[in-house]
Short mmCIF file of C-alpha atoms and ligand atoms in Angstrom, two decimals:
data_model
loop_
_atom_site.label_atom_id
_atom_site.label_comp_id
_atom_site.label_asym_id
_atom_site.label_seq_id
_atom_site.Cartn_x
_atom_site.Cartn_y
_atom_site.Cartn_z
CA MET U 1 18.28 34.83 1.22
CA LYS U 2 16.22 32.48 3.46
CA LYS U 3 17.91 28.69 3.23
CA GLU U 4 15.55 25.84 2.63
CA ASN U 5 16.65 22.58 3.57
CA PRO U 6 18.07 20.75 0.53
CA TYR U 7 16.68 17.08 1.25
CA ILE U 8 12.77 18.57 1.32
CA PRO U 9 11.57 19.61 -1.93
CA THR U 10 9.95 23.05 -1.19
CA PRO U 11 7.27 24.79 -3.62
CA TYR U 12 8.98 27.28 -6.37
CA LYS U 13 6.89 29.43 -8.97
CA VAL U 14 7.54 29.34 -12.41
CA LEU U 15 8.93 33.14 -13.82
CA ASP U 16 8.79 32.55 -17.15
CA PHE U 17 8.86 29.12 -19.66
CA TYR U 18 10.65 29.24 -22.99
CA ARG U 19 10.39 27.14 -25.79
CA GLU U 20 14.00 26.80 -27.37
CA THR U 21 12.85 23.81 -30.18
CA PRO U 22 10.34 21.53 -30.12
CA ASP U 23 10.99 19.20 -28.48
CA SER U 24 13.48 21.22 -25.16
CA PHE U 25 12.07 24.48 -23.15
CA THR U 26 13.88 26.80 -20.63
CA LEU U 27 12.52 27.35 -17.25
CA THR U 28 13.20 30.52 -14.73
CA VAL U 29 12.61 29.23 -11.33
CA SER U 30 11.96 31.99 -8.22
CA MET U 31 15.05 30.10 -5.92
CA LYS U 32 17.07 31.97 -4.60
CA THR U 33 20.00 30.26 -4.34
CA LYS U 34 24.47 30.65 -4.33
CA HIS U 35 24.94 27.23 -6.42
CA ASP U 36 28.42 26.61 -8.08
CA PRO U 37 27.82 26.22 -12.54
CA GLY U 38 27.66 22.39 -13.34
CA GLN U 39 25.41 21.84 -10.00
CA PHE U 40 21.82 20.66 -10.81
CA VAL U 41 18.05 20.52 -8.78
CA GLN U 42 15.72 17.87 -8.46
CA VAL U 43 13.01 18.87 -9.88
CA SER U 44 9.55 17.47 -9.35
CA LEU U 45 5.73 17.51 -9.88
CA PRO U 46 3.00 15.63 -7.27
CA GLY U 47 2.22 12.13 -8.58
CA ILE U 48 4.41 12.00 -11.52
CA GLY U 49 8.23 11.98 -10.40
CA GLU U 50 11.17 14.03 -9.80
CA SER U 51 14.76 14.58 -12.20
CA PRO U 52 17.83 16.22 -11.99
CA ILE U 53 18.24 18.75 -13.59
CA SER U 54 21.60 21.47 -14.40
CA ILE U 55 21.10 24.99 -13.46
CA CYS U 56 22.14 26.36 -16.57
CA SER U 57 22.13 30.57 -14.66
CA ASP U 58 24.39 32.18 -12.96
CA SER U 59 21.92 34.06 -10.72
CA ARG U 60 20.78 34.32 -7.24
CA GLU U 61 17.75 35.86 -7.67
CA HIS U 62 16.14 32.76 -9.79
CA ILE U 63 17.69 29.80 -11.78
CA LYS U 64 17.46 28.88 -15.14
CA LEU U 65 16.63 24.35 -16.11
CA ASN U 66 16.72 23.77 -19.78
CA VAL U 67 14.73 20.76 -20.05
CA ARG U 68 14.73 18.12 -22.89
CA GLU U 69 11.00 16.07 -23.27
CA VAL U 70 12.59 12.59 -22.46
CA GLY U 71 9.41 11.12 -20.79
CA ASN U 72 6.73 11.55 -17.48
CA VAL U 73 8.66 14.15 -15.65
CA THR U 74 9.98 16.30 -18.45
CA ARG U 75 6.76 16.33 -20.50
CA ALA U 76 5.23 17.20 -17.46
CA LEU U 77 7.64 20.21 -16.72
CA SER U 78 7.06 20.98 -20.65
CA GLN U 79 2.94 21.58 -19.65
CA LEU U 80 3.98 24.52 -17.26
CA LYS U 81 3.20 27.62 -17.26
CA LYS U 82 4.04 31.65 -15.92
CA GLY U 83 2.66 31.49 -12.95
CA ASP U 84 2.89 27.67 -11.36
CA THR U 85 4.10 25.99 -9.31
CA LEU U 86 6.79 23.23 -8.80
CA LEU U 87 8.81 21.38 -6.42
CA MET U 88 12.73 21.04 -6.09
CA ARG U 89 15.20 20.20 -3.52
CA GLY U 90 18.43 21.09 -4.17
CA PRO U 91 21.48 22.54 -5.40
CA TYR U 92 23.19 18.97 -5.57
CA GLY U 93 26.57 18.13 -6.49
CA LYS U 94 30.01 19.22 -6.93
CA GLY U 95 29.86 22.07 -10.02
CA TYR U 96 33.50 23.78 -12.04
CA PRO U 97 35.80 24.61 -9.97
CA MET U 98 35.62 28.21 -11.03
CA HIS U 99 37.55 29.95 -8.14
CA HIS U 100 40.59 27.13 -8.60
CA LEU U 101 40.70 27.38 -12.34
CA LYS U 102 41.01 31.66 -12.41
CA GLY U 103 44.04 32.95 -14.88
CA ASN U 104 43.23 30.26 -17.32
CA ASP U 105 41.93 30.26 -21.17
CA LEU U 106 38.63 28.44 -21.44
CA LEU U 107 37.74 26.14 -24.00
CA ILE U 108 33.73 25.42 -23.79
CA ILE U 109 33.09 22.35 -26.04
CA GLY U 110 29.58 20.72 -25.68
CA GLY U 111 26.54 18.88 -27.52
CA GLY U 112 22.69 19.05 -27.72
CA CYS U 113 21.30 19.26 -24.13
CA GLY U 114 25.37 18.73 -22.93
CA ILE U 115 25.03 22.53 -23.82
CA ALA U 116 22.40 23.38 -20.34
CA PRO U 117 25.29 22.62 -17.40
CA LEU U 118 27.72 24.74 -19.83
CA LYS U 119 25.55 27.72 -20.31
CA GLY U 120 25.73 27.97 -16.56
CA VAL U 121 29.63 28.30 -16.76
CA ILE U 122 29.48 30.78 -19.05
CA ASP U 123 27.03 33.23 -17.52
CA TYR U 124 29.37 32.48 -14.49
CA VAL U 125 32.50 33.86 -16.75
CA GLU U 126 30.61 37.01 -18.04
CA ASN U 127 29.85 37.82 -14.20
CA HIS U 128 34.08 36.99 -13.20
CA ARG U 129 34.86 38.33 -17.03
CA ASP U 130 38.41 39.71 -15.28
CA ASP U 131 39.06 36.25 -13.64
CA TYR U 132 39.56 34.49 -17.32
CA GLY U 133 41.21 34.74 -20.09
CA GLU U 134 40.88 33.94 -23.26
CA VAL U 135 37.47 32.02 -24.23
CA LYS U 136 36.56 29.72 -27.10
CA MET U 137 33.64 27.91 -27.51
CA PHE U 138 32.43 25.27 -29.73
CA LEU U 139 29.20 23.99 -29.59
CA GLY U 140 27.04 20.77 -31.79
CA TYR U 141 23.89 20.36 -32.26
CA ARG U 142 21.96 18.05 -34.34
CA SER U 143 20.50 19.91 -36.90
CA PRO U 144 18.95 23.65 -37.05
CA ASN U 145 15.85 22.64 -34.98
CA ASP U 146 17.83 21.25 -32.25
CA VAL U 147 19.37 24.88 -31.56
CA ILE U 148 18.90 25.27 -28.12
CA PHE U 149 20.18 29.03 -26.18
CA LYS U 150 19.28 30.80 -29.79
CA ARG U 151 18.81 33.74 -28.15
CA GLU U 152 22.08 33.59 -26.16
CA LEU U 153 24.33 32.80 -29.48
CA LYS U 154 23.68 35.94 -30.77
CA GLU U 155 25.36 37.59 -27.34
CA TRP U 156 28.27 34.83 -27.53
CA ARG U 157 29.08 35.55 -31.05
CA LYS U 158 30.06 39.38 -30.57
CA THR U 159 31.95 38.40 -27.62
CA TYR U 160 33.92 35.16 -27.69
CA HIS U 161 35.04 33.27 -30.43
CA LEU U 162 31.98 30.80 -31.12
CA GLN U 163 32.05 27.77 -33.51
CA VAL U 164 28.83 26.12 -34.17
CA THR U 165 28.62 22.77 -35.86
CA VAL U 166 25.20 21.00 -37.19
CA ASP U 167 25.32 17.74 -37.65
CA GLU U 168 22.91 17.97 -40.36
CA ASN U 169 21.70 21.02 -42.07
CA PRO U 170 19.63 19.48 -46.30
CA HIS U 171 16.86 22.18 -46.09
CA GLY U 172 20.24 24.93 -45.99
CA GLN U 173 18.05 26.83 -43.12
CA PHE U 174 19.79 29.47 -41.84
CA CYS U 175 21.26 28.56 -38.62
CA TYR U 176 23.76 31.05 -36.58
CA ASP U 177 27.16 30.84 -39.44
CA ALA U 178 27.16 26.99 -38.22
CA ARG U 179 28.94 24.40 -40.17
CA GLU U 180 27.62 21.48 -41.37
CA GLY U 181 29.08 18.54 -39.46
CA PHE U 182 30.31 16.83 -36.54
CA ILE U 183 31.81 19.21 -33.87
CA THR U 184 34.97 16.71 -33.76
CA GLU U 185 35.75 18.18 -37.20
CA ALA U 186 35.25 21.42 -36.50
CA LEU U 187 38.40 20.63 -33.96
CA LYS U 188 40.45 18.99 -35.36
CA GLU U 189 40.80 22.22 -38.11
CA ALA U 190 41.32 24.30 -35.00
CA LYS U 191 44.37 25.97 -34.16
CA LEU U 192 44.09 25.25 -29.89
CA SER U 193 47.27 25.15 -27.96
CA ASN U 194 46.46 23.47 -24.69
CA ASP U 195 49.15 26.66 -22.82
CA LYS U 196 47.26 27.51 -19.82
CA LYS U 197 43.95 26.06 -21.06
CA ILE U 198 41.32 24.58 -19.12
CA VAL U 199 38.49 22.01 -21.15
CA PHE U 200 35.41 22.07 -19.83
CA LEU U 201 33.15 19.28 -22.09
CA CYS U 202 29.35 18.50 -21.53
CA GLY U 203 27.20 16.36 -24.55
CA PRO U 204 26.66 12.34 -25.19
CA PRO U 205 29.17 10.04 -24.19
CA ILE U 206 30.32 9.11 -27.39
CA MET U 207 30.81 12.57 -28.96
CA MET U 208 32.64 13.15 -25.58
CA LYS U 209 34.83 10.13 -26.14
CA PHE U 210 35.67 11.35 -29.13
CA VAL U 211 36.53 15.19 -28.27
CA ILE U 212 38.86 14.01 -25.46
CA GLY U 213 41.32 11.81 -28.18
CA ILE U 214 41.01 14.91 -30.27
CA LEU U 215 42.51 16.55 -27.23
CA HIS U 216 45.02 14.70 -26.32
CA GLN U 217 46.45 14.46 -30.17
CA LYS U 218 46.55 18.60 -29.32
CA GLY U 219 48.60 17.58 -26.60
CA PHE U 220 46.05 18.12 -23.72
CA ASN U 221 46.19 16.42 -20.46
CA ASP U 222 43.86 14.99 -18.50
CA ASP U 223 43.94 16.65 -15.83
CA GLN U 224 43.02 19.87 -17.91
CA ILE U 225 39.89 18.78 -19.28
CA PHE U 226 36.45 18.86 -16.83
CA ILE U 227 33.45 16.70 -17.60
CA SER U 228 29.23 16.88 -16.49
CA ALA U 229 28.42 13.40 -16.19
CA GLU U 230 24.80 12.77 -16.30
CA ARG U 231 23.96 9.34 -14.53
CA LEU U 232 20.85 7.63 -13.71
CA MET U 233 20.34 8.83 -9.76
CA TYR U 234 17.25 9.02 -7.50
CA CYS U 235 18.46 10.49 -4.15
CA ALA U 236 20.98 13.04 -4.91
CA PHE U 237 22.59 12.27 -1.57
CA GLY U 238 25.03 8.94 -2.09
CA VAL U 239 22.17 6.54 -0.64
CA CYS U 240 20.52 5.10 -3.78
CA CYS U 241 24.09 4.41 -4.90
CA HIS U 242 22.54 4.34 -8.80
CA CYS U 243 24.47 6.72 -10.10
CA MET U 244 28.20 5.18 -8.72
CA ILE U 245 31.15 5.75 -10.62
CA ARG U 246 34.02 3.88 -10.20
CA GLY U 247 33.47 4.37 -6.32
CA LYS U 248 32.35 7.87 -7.01
CA PHE U 249 28.83 9.30 -6.32
CA THR U 250 28.51 10.89 -9.32
CA CYS U 251 25.33 13.02 -7.14
CA MET U 252 27.65 14.17 -4.72
CA ASP U 253 31.50 13.60 -5.88
CA GLY U 254 30.35 15.37 -9.42
CA PRO U 255 28.53 15.36 -11.61
CA VAL U 256 32.16 17.41 -12.66
CA PHE U 257 34.99 15.48 -12.62
CA ARG U 258 38.25 16.15 -13.51
CA TYR U 259 38.83 13.58 -16.16
CA ASP U 260 41.72 11.83 -15.14
CA GLU U 261 39.54 10.60 -11.94
CA ILE U 262 37.10 9.09 -13.75
CA LYS U 263 38.46 7.69 -17.17
CA ASP U 264 37.75 4.08 -16.86
CA PHE U 265 34.38 4.37 -16.09
CA LYS U 266 32.71 3.54 -19.33
CA ASN U 267 33.30 -0.11 -17.89
CA ASP U 268 31.65 0.03 -14.82
C1 LIG E 1 23.07 15.58 -13.43
C2 LIG E 1 21.99 15.58 -13.63
C3 LIG E 1 21.85 16.73 -14.55
C4 LIG E 1 21.26 16.61 -15.90
N1 LIG E 1 20.88 17.88 -16.13
C5 LIG E 1 19.76 17.95 -17.23
C6 LIG E 1 19.12 19.38 -18.13
O1 LIG E 1 19.74 20.27 -17.90
N2 LIG E 1 18.49 19.09 -18.73
C7 LIG E 1 17.64 18.16 -18.94
O2 LIG E 1 16.92 17.80 -20.17
N3 LIG E 1 17.44 17.03 -18.66
C8 LIG E 1 19.14 16.59 -17.73
N4 LIG E 1 19.17 15.52 -16.51
C9 LIG E 1 18.42 13.86 -17.89
C10 LIG E 1 17.20 14.18 -16.99
O3 LIG E 1 17.29 13.82 -14.92
C11 LIG E 1 16.22 13.50 -17.54
O4 LIG E 1 16.19 13.27 -18.83
C12 LIG E 1 15.14 12.61 -16.93
O5 LIG E 1 15.22 12.53 -15.24
C13 LIG E 1 14.04 11.70 -17.66
O6 LIG E 1 13.08 12.16 -16.86
P1 LIG E 1 11.00 11.76 -17.56
O7 LIG E 1 10.62 11.39 -16.40
O8 LIG E 1 11.46 12.50 -18.11
O9 LIG E 1 11.81 10.65 -17.93
P2 LIG E 1 12.31 8.77 -18.15
O10 LIG E 1 10.68 8.35 -18.69
O11 LIG E 1 12.46 8.63 -17.34
O12 LIG E 1 12.83 8.29 -18.77
C14 LIG E 1 12.71 8.63 -20.37
C15 LIG E 1 14.15 8.25 -20.67
O13 LIG E 1 15.43 8.82 -20.51
C16 LIG E 1 16.21 7.72 -20.38
N5 LIG E 1 17.06 8.98 -18.86
C17 LIG E 1 15.95 9.07 -17.77
N6 LIG E 1 17.25 9.51 -17.10
C18 LIG E 1 18.43 9.61 -16.83
C19 LIG E 1 19.56 9.84 -16.74
N7 LIG E 1 19.84 10.96 -15.59
N8 LIG E 1 20.70 10.21 -18.54
C20 LIG E 1 20.29 9.40 -19.58
N9 LIG E 1 19.18 9.02 -19.45
C21 LIG E 1 18.36 9.33 -18.83
C22 LIG E 1 15.55 6.63 -19.13
O14 LIG E 1 16.82 6.01 -19.32
C23 LIG E 1 14.64 6.88 -20.74
O15 LIG E 1 15.34 6.03 -21.73
C24 LIG E 1 20.36 15.85 -16.09
C25 LIG E 1 20.99 14.06 -15.09
C26 LIG E 1 21.20 14.13 -14.42
C27 LIG E 1 21.75 12.91 -13.43
#
């Protein structure tokens, strides 16, 4: 495996482009790397800009990136086709400490595009299935049209306890056995024991706030909860300081944090 300098953008080939929803897609890129789930790369296109994107796969032969189109860089990435070139540097940051969490049951809770880094965890668990106990997943989307990883959902349902929710489904569209309503409602009703359980949580800040409240009510402690924080960042190696949370760099100390380490970050 060739060792690239992680600070220098390097060209890679797009191996596959898959349209997930009207405003999001998954790229498979020719970067061969060893990474932890939850780490991210800085993706750029010359003359347009650079964006941090989480790696959402667990292969050493290539990486997958799920991207939501929100602005210049992400919209330009959406125009890429198989065989095109993009620039990347990384992987960066601290991901989920999977090695230290062996032997635990896992509760994976994701909302919207926050499900992308969690897919990296799920792929990792599939490749190391004997190291972990029961896996329960709660994945929430705004509507059936916003469901990312449709192909994977079918497979995950065969192996794991999976609850999918959509905030609203006014036309009663088929949607992977999703229940209508917020993910928080499904969680409130779920029978969950906190014994030997680790929670991986990623989603919009408001969703994470309410989910953590429910987890507390169900007896979970802050040190059982790992969250992935997406902060605006530029350099990704602790110089620009845009991504600081309570004296910690999201880019280097995170983006994955154990919740007790940053629980008061909302006021910073
Ligand atoms: C560690 C990390 C991992 C990320 N992983 C993913 C991922 O897997 N998939 C994905 O689609 N996106 C991810 N993001 C967010 C992604 O980096 C931004 O959406 C992207 O940089 C926007 O660039 P743009 O030029 O397209 O839009 P811009 O024109 O820069 O911004 C468009 C809008 O998005 C907002 N925005 C920009 N960056 C962020 C950010 N970091 N967090 C919240 N809002 C932002 C801007 O304020 C603006 O409102 C991640 C961000 C971080 C920090």
